[in-house]
PDB file of C-alpha atoms in Angstrom:
ATOM      1  CA  UNK A   1       4.787 -23.180  74.568  1.00  0.00           C
ATOM      2  CA  UNK A   2       5.081 -26.933  74.995  1.00  0.00           C
ATOM      3  CA  UNK A   3       3.173 -29.390  72.859  1.00  0.00           C
ATOM      4  CA  UNK A   4       0.756 -31.779  74.513  1.00  0.00           C
ATOM      5  CA  UNK A   5      -1.083 -34.795  73.205  1.00  0.00           C
ATOM      6  CA  UNK A   6      -4.645 -35.551  74.173  1.00  0.00           C
ATOM      7  CA  UNK A   7      -6.746 -38.537  73.294  1.00  0.00           C
ATOM      8  CA  UNK A   8      -9.651 -40.699  74.344  1.00  0.00           C
ATOM      9  CA  UNK A   9      -9.636 -44.434  74.756  1.00  0.00           C
ATOM     10  CA  UNK A  10     -12.340 -46.382  72.903  1.00  0.00           C
ATOM     11  CA  UNK A  11     -12.686 -50.137  72.738  1.00  0.00           C
ATOM     12  CA  UNK A  12     -14.314 -51.272  69.494  1.00  0.00           C
ATOM     13  CA  UNK A  13     -15.654 -54.527  68.141  1.00  0.00           C
ATOM     14  CA  UNK A  14     -15.520 -54.890  64.352  1.00  0.00           C
ATOM     15  CA  UNK A  15     -15.439 -51.103  63.926  1.00  0.00           C
ATOM     16  CA  UNK A  16     -18.466 -50.694  66.189  1.00  0.00           C
ATOM     17  CA  UNK A  17     -17.979 -48.474  69.231  1.00  0.00           C
ATOM     18  CA  UNK A  18     -18.255 -50.659  72.310  1.00  0.00           C
ATOM     19  CA  UNK A  19     -16.761 -48.942  75.353  1.00  0.00           C
ATOM     20  CA  UNK A  20     -15.501 -45.424  76.006  1.00  0.00           C
ATOM     21  CA  UNK A  21     -15.177 -43.090  78.978  1.00  0.00           C
ATOM     22  CA  UNK A  22     -18.787 -41.923  78.662  1.00  0.00           C
ATOM     23  CA  UNK A  23     -20.243 -45.412  78.599  1.00  0.00           C
ATOM     24  CA  UNK A  24     -18.022 -46.512  81.473  1.00  0.00           C
ATOM     25  CA  UNK A  25     -19.250 -43.548  83.528  1.00  0.00           C
ATOM     26  CA  UNK A  26     -22.828 -44.504  82.644  1.00  0.00           C
ATOM     27  CA  UNK A  27     -22.156 -48.027  83.933  1.00  0.00           C
ATOM     28  CA  UNK A  28     -20.677 -46.598  87.124  1.00  0.00           C
ATOM     29  CA  UNK A  29     -23.730 -44.411  87.673  1.00  0.00           C
ATOM     30  CA  UNK A  30     -26.046 -47.390  87.128  1.00  0.00           C
ATOM     31  CA  UNK A  31     -24.016 -49.361  89.660  1.00  0.00           C
ATOM     32  CA  UNK A  32     -24.215 -46.551  92.215  1.00  0.00           C
ATOM     33  CA  UNK A  33     -27.870 -45.550  91.779  1.00  0.00           C
ATOM     34  CA  UNK A  34     -29.472 -48.832  90.734  1.00  0.00           C
ATOM     35  CA  UNK A  35     -31.562 -46.830  88.273  1.00  0.00           C
ATOM     36  CA  UNK A  36     -30.981 -46.054  84.618  1.00  0.00           C
ATOM     37  CA  UNK A  37     -33.158 -42.935  84.822  1.00  0.00           C
ATOM     38  CA  UNK A  38     -31.056 -41.569  87.704  1.00  0.00           C
ATOM     39  CA  UNK A  39     -27.872 -42.548  85.887  1.00  0.00           C
ATOM     40  CA  UNK A  40     -29.048 -40.740  82.734  1.00  0.00           C
ATOM     41  CA  UNK A  41     -29.900 -37.632  84.760  1.00  0.00           C
ATOM     42  CA  UNK A  42     -26.464 -37.634  86.387  1.00  0.00           C
ATOM     43  CA  UNK A  43     -24.873 -37.940  82.947  1.00  0.00           C
ATOM     44  CA  UNK A  44     -27.113 -35.166  81.547  1.00  0.00           C
ATOM     45  CA  UNK A  45     -28.340 -37.448  78.796  1.00  0.00           C
ATOM     46  CA  UNK A  46     -31.819 -38.582  77.803  1.00  0.00           C
ATOM     47  CA  UNK A  47     -33.375 -41.745  79.168  1.00  0.00           C
ATOM     48  CA  UNK A  48     -33.595 -43.085  75.606  1.00  0.00           C
ATOM     49  CA  UNK A  49     -29.913 -42.369  74.873  1.00  0.00           C
ATOM     50  CA  UNK A  50     -28.919 -44.182  78.062  1.00  0.00           C
ATOM     51  CA  UNK A  51     -30.938 -47.253  77.145  1.00  0.00           C
ATOM     52  CA  UNK A  52     -29.601 -47.185  73.571  1.00  0.00           C
ATOM     53  CA  UNK A  53     -26.050 -47.235  74.951  1.00  0.00           C
ATOM     54  CA  UNK A  54     -26.876 -50.092  77.328  1.00  0.00           C
ATOM     55  CA  UNK A  55     -28.516 -52.117  74.539  1.00  0.00           C
ATOM     56  CA  UNK A  56     -25.482 -51.600  72.274  1.00  0.00           C
ATOM     57  CA  UNK A  57     -23.083 -52.731  75.015  1.00  0.00           C
ATOM     58  CA  UNK A  58     -25.187 -55.759  75.971  1.00  0.00           C
ATOM     59  CA  UNK A  59     -25.557 -56.889  72.353  1.00  0.00           C
ATOM     60  CA  UNK A  60     -21.843 -56.576  71.553  1.00  0.00           C
ATOM     61  CA  UNK A  61     -20.522 -58.019  74.814  1.00  0.00           C
ATOM     62  CA  UNK A  62     -19.926 -61.707  75.446  1.00  0.00           C
ATOM     63  CA  UNK A  63     -22.292 -61.462  78.424  1.00  0.00           C
ATOM     64  CA  UNK A  64     -24.770 -58.778  79.604  1.00  0.00           C
ATOM     65  CA  UNK A  65     -23.261 -55.822  81.461  1.00  0.00           C
ATOM     66  CA  UNK A  66     -26.566 -54.473  82.776  1.00  0.00           C
ATOM     67  CA  UNK A  67     -29.753 -56.258  83.761  1.00  0.00           C
ATOM     68  CA  UNK A  68     -33.112 -55.292  85.159  1.00  0.00           C
ATOM     69  CA  UNK A  69     -33.908 -56.238  88.743  1.00  0.00           C
ATOM     70  CA  UNK A  70     -37.402 -56.851  90.097  1.00  0.00           C
ATOM     71  CA  UNK A  71     -38.947 -56.344  93.513  1.00  0.00           C
ATOM     72  CA  UNK A  72     -37.271 -54.522  96.354  1.00  0.00           C
ATOM     73  CA  UNK A  73     -38.173 -51.288  98.097  1.00  0.00           C
ATOM     74  CA  UNK A  74     -38.541 -49.279  94.902  1.00  0.00           C
ATOM     75  CA  UNK A  75     -40.269 -52.011  92.945  1.00  0.00           C
ATOM     76  CA  UNK A  76     -37.222 -52.913  90.858  1.00  0.00           C
ATOM     77  CA  UNK A  77     -34.532 -51.109  88.951  1.00  0.00           C
ATOM     78  CA  UNK A  78     -31.380 -51.657  86.929  1.00  0.00           C
ATOM     79  CA  UNK A  79     -28.131 -53.155  88.134  1.00  0.00           C
ATOM     80  CA  UNK A  80     -24.678 -54.130  86.920  1.00  0.00           C
ATOM     81  CA  UNK A  81     -23.858 -57.782  86.403  1.00  0.00           C
ATOM     82  CA  UNK A  82     -20.592 -59.199  87.792  1.00  0.00           C
ATOM     83  CA  UNK A  83     -19.273 -59.052  84.221  1.00  0.00           C
ATOM     84  CA  UNK A  84     -20.256 -55.381  84.023  1.00  0.00           C
ATOM     85  CA  UNK A  85     -18.266 -54.588  87.171  1.00  0.00           C
ATOM     86  CA  UNK A  86     -15.304 -56.515  85.772  1.00  0.00           C
ATOM     87  CA  UNK A  87     -15.466 -54.486  82.545  1.00  0.00           C
ATOM     88  CA  UNK A  88     -15.292 -51.212  84.532  1.00  0.00           C
ATOM     89  CA  UNK A  89     -12.196 -52.406  86.408  1.00  0.00           C
ATOM     90  CA  UNK A  90     -10.508 -53.538  83.192  1.00  0.00           C
ATOM     91  CA  UNK A  91     -11.260 -50.279  81.392  1.00  0.00           C
ATOM     92  CA  UNK A  92      -9.909 -48.276  84.348  1.00  0.00           C
ATOM     93  CA  UNK A  93      -6.552 -50.066  84.088  1.00  0.00           C
ATOM     94  CA  UNK A  94      -6.427 -49.550  80.312  1.00  0.00           C
ATOM     95  CA  UNK A  95      -7.327 -45.864  80.695  1.00  0.00           C
ATOM     96  CA  UNK A  96      -4.491 -45.307  83.170  1.00  0.00           C
ATOM     97  CA  UNK A  97      -2.003 -46.971  80.797  1.00  0.00           C
ATOM     98  CA  UNK A  98      -3.353 -44.915  77.891  1.00  0.00           C
ATOM     99  CA  UNK A  99      -2.843 -41.651  79.793  1.00  0.00           C
ATOM    100  CA  UNK A 100       0.678 -42.713  80.765  1.00  0.00           C
ATOM    101  CA  UNK A 101       1.464 -43.415  77.108  1.00  0.00           C
ATOM    102  CA  UNK A 102       0.181 -39.988  75.993  1.00  0.00           C
ATOM    103  CA  UNK A 103       2.187 -38.215  78.707  1.00  0.00           C
ATOM    104  CA  UNK A 104       5.387 -39.997  77.700  1.00  0.00           C
ATOM    105  CA  UNK A 105       4.798 -39.266  74.027  1.00  0.00           C
ATOM    106  CA  UNK A 106       4.189 -35.579  74.781  1.00  0.00           C
ATOM    107  CA  UNK A 107       7.546 -35.390  76.564  1.00  0.00           C
ATOM    108  CA  UNK A 108       9.251 -37.015  73.601  1.00  0.00           C
ATOM    109  CA  UNK A 109       7.760 -34.517  71.136  1.00  0.00           C
ATOM    110  CA  UNK A 110       8.928 -31.523  73.179  1.00  0.00           C
ATOM    111  CA  UNK A 111      12.386 -32.990  73.719  1.00  0.00           C
ATOM    112  CA  UNK A 112      12.932 -33.493  69.989  1.00  0.00           C
ATOM    113  CA  UNK A 113      11.381 -30.099  69.163  1.00  0.00           C
ATOM    114  CA  UNK A 114       9.738 -31.674  66.177  1.00  0.00           C
ATOM    115  CA  UNK A 115       6.291 -32.060  64.760  1.00  0.00           C
ATOM    116  CA  UNK A 116       4.355 -35.282  64.891  1.00  0.00           C
ATOM    117  CA  UNK A 117       1.846 -35.946  62.176  1.00  0.00           C
ATOM    118  CA  UNK A 118      -0.997 -37.998  63.591  1.00  0.00           C
ATOM    119  CA  UNK A 119      -2.813 -40.217  61.148  1.00  0.00           C
ATOM    120  CA  UNK A 120      -6.264 -41.415  62.094  1.00  0.00           C
ATOM    121  CA  UNK A 121      -7.601 -44.525  60.495  1.00  0.00           C
ATOM    122  CA  UNK A 122     -10.967 -43.753  58.943  1.00  0.00           C
ATOM    123  CA  UNK A 123     -13.607 -46.020  60.374  1.00  0.00           C
ATOM    124  CA  UNK A 124     -17.001 -46.781  58.966  1.00  0.00           C
ATOM    125  CA  UNK A 125     -19.944 -46.186  61.253  1.00  0.00           C
ATOM    126  CA  UNK A 126     -23.026 -48.188  60.491  1.00  0.00           C
ATOM    127  CA  UNK A 127     -26.471 -46.627  60.796  1.00  0.00           C
ATOM    128  CA  UNK A 128     -28.182 -49.989  61.324  1.00  0.00           C
ATOM    129  CA  UNK A 129     -29.971 -49.859  64.689  1.00  0.00           C
ATOM    130  CA  UNK A 130     -29.561 -53.593  65.346  1.00  0.00           C
ATOM    131  CA  UNK A 131     -26.070 -55.068  65.684  1.00  0.00           C
ATOM    132  CA  UNK A 132     -25.914 -58.624  67.044  1.00  0.00           C
ATOM    133  CA  UNK A 133     -22.821 -60.774  67.576  1.00  0.00           C
ATOM    134  CA  UNK A 134     -22.908 -64.478  66.746  1.00  0.00           C
ATOM    135  CA  UNK A 135     -20.943 -67.382  65.283  1.00  0.00           C
ATOM    136  CA  UNK A 136     -21.564 -69.198  61.997  1.00  0.00           C
ATOM    137  CA  UNK A 137     -23.205 -72.591  62.532  1.00  0.00           C
ATOM    138  CA  UNK A 138     -24.439 -73.298  59.002  1.00  0.00           C
ATOM    139  CA  UNK A 139     -23.700 -72.245  55.412  1.00  0.00           C
ATOM    140  CA  UNK A 140     -26.087 -73.470  52.743  1.00  0.00           C
ATOM    141  CA  UNK A 141     -24.655 -72.580  49.333  1.00  0.00           C
ATOM    142  CA  UNK A 142     -26.784 -71.964  46.287  1.00  0.00           C
ATOM    143  CA  UNK A 143     -25.902 -71.159  42.691  1.00  0.00           C
ATOM    144  CA  UNK A 144     -25.486 -67.416  43.324  1.00  0.00           C
ATOM    145  CA  UNK A 145     -26.487 -66.732  46.930  1.00  0.00           C
ATOM    146  CA  UNK A 146     -25.852 -68.517  50.207  1.00  0.00           C
ATOM    147  CA  UNK A 147     -27.841 -68.847  53.396  1.00  0.00           C
ATOM    148  CA  UNK A 148     -25.709 -68.193  56.487  1.00  0.00           C
ATOM    149  CA  UNK A 149     -26.994 -69.000  59.968  1.00  0.00           C
ATOM    150  CA  UNK A 150     -25.470 -67.380  63.065  1.00  0.00           C
ATOM    151  CA  UNK A 151     -26.001 -68.590  66.610  1.00  0.00           C
ATOM    152  CA  UNK A 152     -26.499 -65.667  68.984  1.00  0.00           C
ATOM    153  CA  UNK A 153     -26.353 -65.559  72.762  1.00  0.00           C
ATOM    154  CA  UNK A 154     -28.835 -67.866  74.435  1.00  0.00           C
ATOM    155  CA  UNK A 155     -29.091 -70.166  71.398  1.00  0.00           C
ATOM    156  CA  UNK A 156     -31.143 -67.715  69.333  1.00  0.00           C
ATOM    157  CA  UNK A 157     -30.239 -67.913  65.645  1.00  0.00           C
ATOM    158  CA  UNK A 158     -30.405 -65.424  62.794  1.00  0.00           C
ATOM    159  CA  UNK A 159     -30.202 -66.145  59.071  1.00  0.00           C
ATOM    160  CA  UNK A 160     -28.749 -63.923  56.352  1.00  0.00           C
ATOM    161  CA  UNK A 161     -28.814 -64.383  52.590  1.00  0.00           C
ATOM    162  CA  UNK A 162     -25.673 -63.028  50.929  1.00  0.00           C
ATOM    163  CA  UNK A 163     -23.869 -63.628  47.645  1.00  0.00           C
ATOM    164  CA  UNK A 164     -21.310 -66.392  47.233  1.00  0.00           C
ATOM    165  CA  UNK A 165     -18.771 -63.698  46.380  1.00  0.00           C
ATOM    166  CA  UNK A 166     -19.417 -62.184  49.818  1.00  0.00           C
ATOM    167  CA  UNK A 167     -18.897 -65.588  51.437  1.00  0.00           C
ATOM    168  CA  UNK A 168     -15.508 -65.780  49.754  1.00  0.00           C
ATOM    169  CA  UNK A 169     -14.596 -62.150  50.464  1.00  0.00           C
ATOM    170  CA  UNK A 170     -15.424 -62.482  54.175  1.00  0.00           C
ATOM    171  CA  UNK A 171     -13.886 -65.965  54.307  1.00  0.00           C
ATOM    172  CA  UNK A 172     -16.895 -67.200  56.252  1.00  0.00           C
ATOM    173  CA  UNK A 173     -16.550 -70.640  57.772  1.00  0.00           C
ATOM    174  CA  UNK A 174     -18.202 -72.625  60.523  1.00  0.00           C
ATOM    175  CA  UNK A 175     -17.454 -71.035  63.944  1.00  0.00           C
ATOM    176  CA  UNK A 176     -16.448 -67.699  62.378  1.00  0.00           C
ATOM    177  CA  UNK A 177     -17.609 -64.827  64.596  1.00  0.00           C
ATOM    178  CA  UNK A 178     -19.679 -62.274  62.692  1.00  0.00           C
ATOM    179  CA  UNK A 179     -22.063 -59.395  63.288  1.00  0.00           C
ATOM    180  CA  UNK A 180     -25.607 -59.344  61.961  1.00  0.00           C
ATOM    181  CA  UNK A 181     -26.658 -55.785  61.064  1.00  0.00           C
ATOM    182  CA  UNK A 182     -30.192 -54.727  60.184  1.00  0.00           C
ATOM    183  CA  UNK A 183     -32.303 -51.602  60.383  1.00  0.00           C
ATOM    184  CA  UNK A 184     -35.106 -51.157  62.880  1.00  0.00           C
ATOM    185  CA  UNK A 185     -37.476 -50.422  59.999  1.00  0.00           C
ATOM    186  CA  UNK A 186     -36.987 -53.932  58.619  1.00  0.00           C
ATOM    187  CA  UNK A 187     -38.325 -55.573  61.807  1.00  0.00           C
ATOM    188  CA  UNK A 188     -42.048 -56.371  61.831  1.00  0.00           C
ATOM    189  CA  UNK A 189     -43.841 -57.025  65.131  1.00  0.00           C
ATOM    190  CA  UNK A 190     -46.849 -59.235  65.782  1.00  0.00           C
ATOM    191  CA  UNK A 191     -48.733 -60.172  68.930  1.00  0.00           C
ATOM    192  CA  UNK A 192     -49.880 -63.430  67.284  1.00  0.00           C
ATOM    193  CA  UNK A 193     -47.344 -65.901  68.704  1.00  0.00           C
ATOM    194  CA  UNK A 194     -48.644 -68.652  66.407  1.00  0.00           C
ATOM    195  CA  UNK A 195     -48.359 -66.533  63.273  1.00  0.00           C
ATOM    196  CA  UNK A 196     -47.382 -68.641  60.241  1.00  0.00           C
ATOM    197  CA  UNK A 197     -45.269 -66.593  57.845  1.00  0.00           C
ATOM    198  CA  UNK A 198     -42.510 -67.299  55.328  1.00  0.00           C
ATOM    199  CA  UNK A 199     -40.083 -64.736  56.804  1.00  0.00           C
ATOM    200  CA  UNK A 200     -36.872 -66.617  57.649  1.00  0.00           C
ATOM    201  CA  UNK A 201     -36.084 -64.876  60.940  1.00  0.00           C
ATOM    202  CA  UNK A 202     -38.627 -65.226  63.717  1.00  0.00           C
ATOM    203  CA  UNK A 203     -37.805 -64.133  67.280  1.00  0.00           C
ATOM    204  CA  UNK A 204     -40.029 -64.516  70.324  1.00  0.00           C
ATOM    205  CA  UNK A 205     -39.651 -62.069  73.176  1.00  0.00           C
ATOM    206  CA  UNK A 206     -41.331 -59.445  75.299  1.00  0.00           C
ATOM    207  CA  UNK A 207     -41.592 -55.685  74.920  1.00  0.00           C
ATOM    208  CA  UNK A 208     -38.944 -54.127  77.167  1.00  0.00           C
ATOM    209  CA  UNK A 209     -39.760 -50.487  76.521  1.00  0.00           C
ATOM    210  CA  UNK A 210     -41.380 -48.141  74.029  1.00  0.00           C
ATOM    211  CA  UNK A 211     -40.071 -44.751  72.884  1.00  0.00           C
ATOM    212  CA  UNK A 212     -43.044 -42.967  71.333  1.00  0.00           C
ATOM    213  CA  UNK A 213     -42.406 -40.197  68.830  1.00  0.00           C
ATOM    214  CA  UNK A 214     -44.710 -37.808  67.021  1.00  0.00           C
ATOM    215  CA  UNK A 215     -45.242 -40.185  64.065  1.00  0.00           C
ATOM    216  CA  UNK A 216     -43.267 -43.372  64.697  1.00  0.00           C
ATOM    217  CA  UNK A 217     -42.220 -45.251  67.797  1.00  0.00           C
ATOM    218  CA  UNK A 218     -39.238 -47.405  68.705  1.00  0.00           C
ATOM    219  CA  UNK A 219     -40.113 -50.696  70.338  1.00  0.00           C
ATOM    220  CA  UNK A 220     -37.319 -52.581  72.102  1.00  0.00           C
ATOM    221  CA  UNK A 221     -37.927 -56.326  72.301  1.00  0.00           C
ATOM    222  CA  UNK A 222     -36.035 -58.459  74.803  1.00  0.00           C
ATOM    223  CA  UNK A 223     -35.440 -61.910  73.288  1.00  0.00           C
ATOM    224  CA  UNK A 224     -35.439 -65.110  75.310  1.00  0.00           C
ATOM    225  CA  UNK A 225     -31.709 -65.517  74.742  1.00  0.00           C
ATOM    226  CA  UNK A 226     -30.859 -62.126  76.231  1.00  0.00           C
ATOM    227  CA  UNK A 227     -30.385 -60.053  73.070  1.00  0.00           C
ATOM    228  CA  UNK A 228     -32.515 -57.022  72.289  1.00  0.00           C
ATOM    229  CA  UNK A 229     -33.999 -56.020  68.941  1.00  0.00           C
ATOM    230  CA  UNK A 230     -35.310 -52.592  68.002  1.00  0.00           C
ATOM    231  CA  UNK A 231     -38.288 -52.151  65.697  1.00  0.00           C
ATOM    232  CA  UNK A 232     -39.657 -48.907  64.275  1.00  0.00           C
ATOM    233  CA  UNK A 233     -43.443 -48.909  63.918  1.00  0.00           C
ATOM    234  CA  UNK A 234     -46.008 -46.224  63.249  1.00  0.00           C
ATOM    235  CA  UNK A 235     -47.955 -44.934  66.222  1.00  0.00           C
ATOM    236  CA  UNK A 236     -51.097 -46.193  64.508  1.00  0.00           C
ATOM    237  CA  UNK A 237     -49.680 -49.731  64.423  1.00  0.00           C
ATOM    238  CA  UNK A 238     -48.503 -49.379  68.007  1.00  0.00           C
ATOM    239  CA  UNK A 239     -52.038 -48.583  69.130  1.00  0.00           C
ATOM    240  CA  UNK A 240     -53.634 -51.275  66.960  1.00  0.00           C
ATOM    241  CA  UNK A 241     -51.325 -53.934  68.422  1.00  0.00           C
ATOM    242  CA  UNK A 242     -51.912 -52.522  71.920  1.00  0.00           C
ATOM    243  CA  UNK A 243     -48.229 -52.886  72.666  1.00  0.00           C
ATOM    244  CA  UNK A 244     -47.053 -52.261  76.209  1.00  0.00           C
ATOM    245  CA  UNK A 245     -44.078 -53.186  78.371  1.00  0.00           C
ATOM    246  CA  UNK A 246     -43.971 -56.876  79.217  1.00  0.00           C
ATOM    247  CA  UNK A 247     -46.288 -57.941  76.372  1.00  0.00           C
ATOM    248  CA  UNK A 248     -45.182 -61.073  74.441  1.00  0.00           C
ATOM    249  CA  UNK A 249     -44.461 -60.407  70.761  1.00  0.00           C
ATOM    250  CA  UNK A 250     -42.889 -61.981  67.716  1.00  0.00           C
ATOM    251  CA  UNK A 251     -40.247 -60.002  65.806  1.00  0.00           C
ATOM    252  CA  UNK A 252     -39.886 -60.848  62.129  1.00  0.00           C
ATOM    253  CA  UNK A 253     -37.102 -59.908  59.711  1.00  0.00           C
ATOM    254  CA  UNK A 254     -36.319 -61.116  56.191  1.00  0.00           C
ATOM    255  CA  UNK A 255     -32.990 -62.875  55.704  1.00  0.00           C
ATOM    256  CA  UNK A 256     -32.301 -60.623  52.715  1.00  0.00           C
ATOM    257  CA  UNK A 257     -32.345 -57.577  55.032  1.00  0.00           C
ATOM    258  CA  UNK A 258     -29.458 -58.898  57.167  1.00  0.00           C
ATOM    259  CA  UNK A 259     -25.934 -57.642  56.471  1.00  0.00           C
ATOM    260  CA  UNK A 260     -22.964 -59.578  57.850  1.00  0.00           C
ATOM    261  CA  UNK A 261     -19.718 -58.004  59.073  1.00  0.00           C
ATOM    262  CA  UNK A 262     -16.526 -59.375  60.592  1.00  0.00           C
ATOM    263  CA  UNK A 263     -14.297 -58.174  63.394  1.00  0.00           C
TER     264      UNK A 263
END
């Protein structure tokens, strides 16, 4: 019996999964149907999982791959951006080359009648719901800790407080690209747009969608710059704030809750 090699092609950014065959197929379905709910149904995945994948891709990409459209016969929907279509074409070429490589390697293994030991590099997967890409625009050093400011897409900024040892270990400098990671539970929402609070990170946006659970709910906030932030709130808080899609909100997150990572 001949040996055969199989593998899947994934494109990652700083050890964060960015694009794979499943996500590319999801993008194709969105492009064909103009609806994320129809695309999710075709992929046999939940509506929430589809949106989570789209948010992850949009936040990690240099430009949005998917955007909402308004108006039209159906009252709006979801569509691919030109950059999203370009990404699909690029991935298709890479996938074909990847398959050709695996086929050639399989032939080589069988010709040599040997065994190939495949070593997989262990990668760390981060549980933080929010992963935003930016570049360092300011480093304010203190005695022990430093304040690092990243500029995100659309001129939004986010500030992290990390140790000076971490600054040195990551070799952070002005213009260094880095990822800001933070949990959804660390994001506080308010409908008071004039709220005065000492929290370092303050983002204005609108509620894009709400995923209500039995106890807690996930609220996805679309920022003015094009990024999205996820916040976990109790259903009681959700009702008290009277949150609904399209409602303006302020998302707050302490600088000490932000973790920085490099590609």
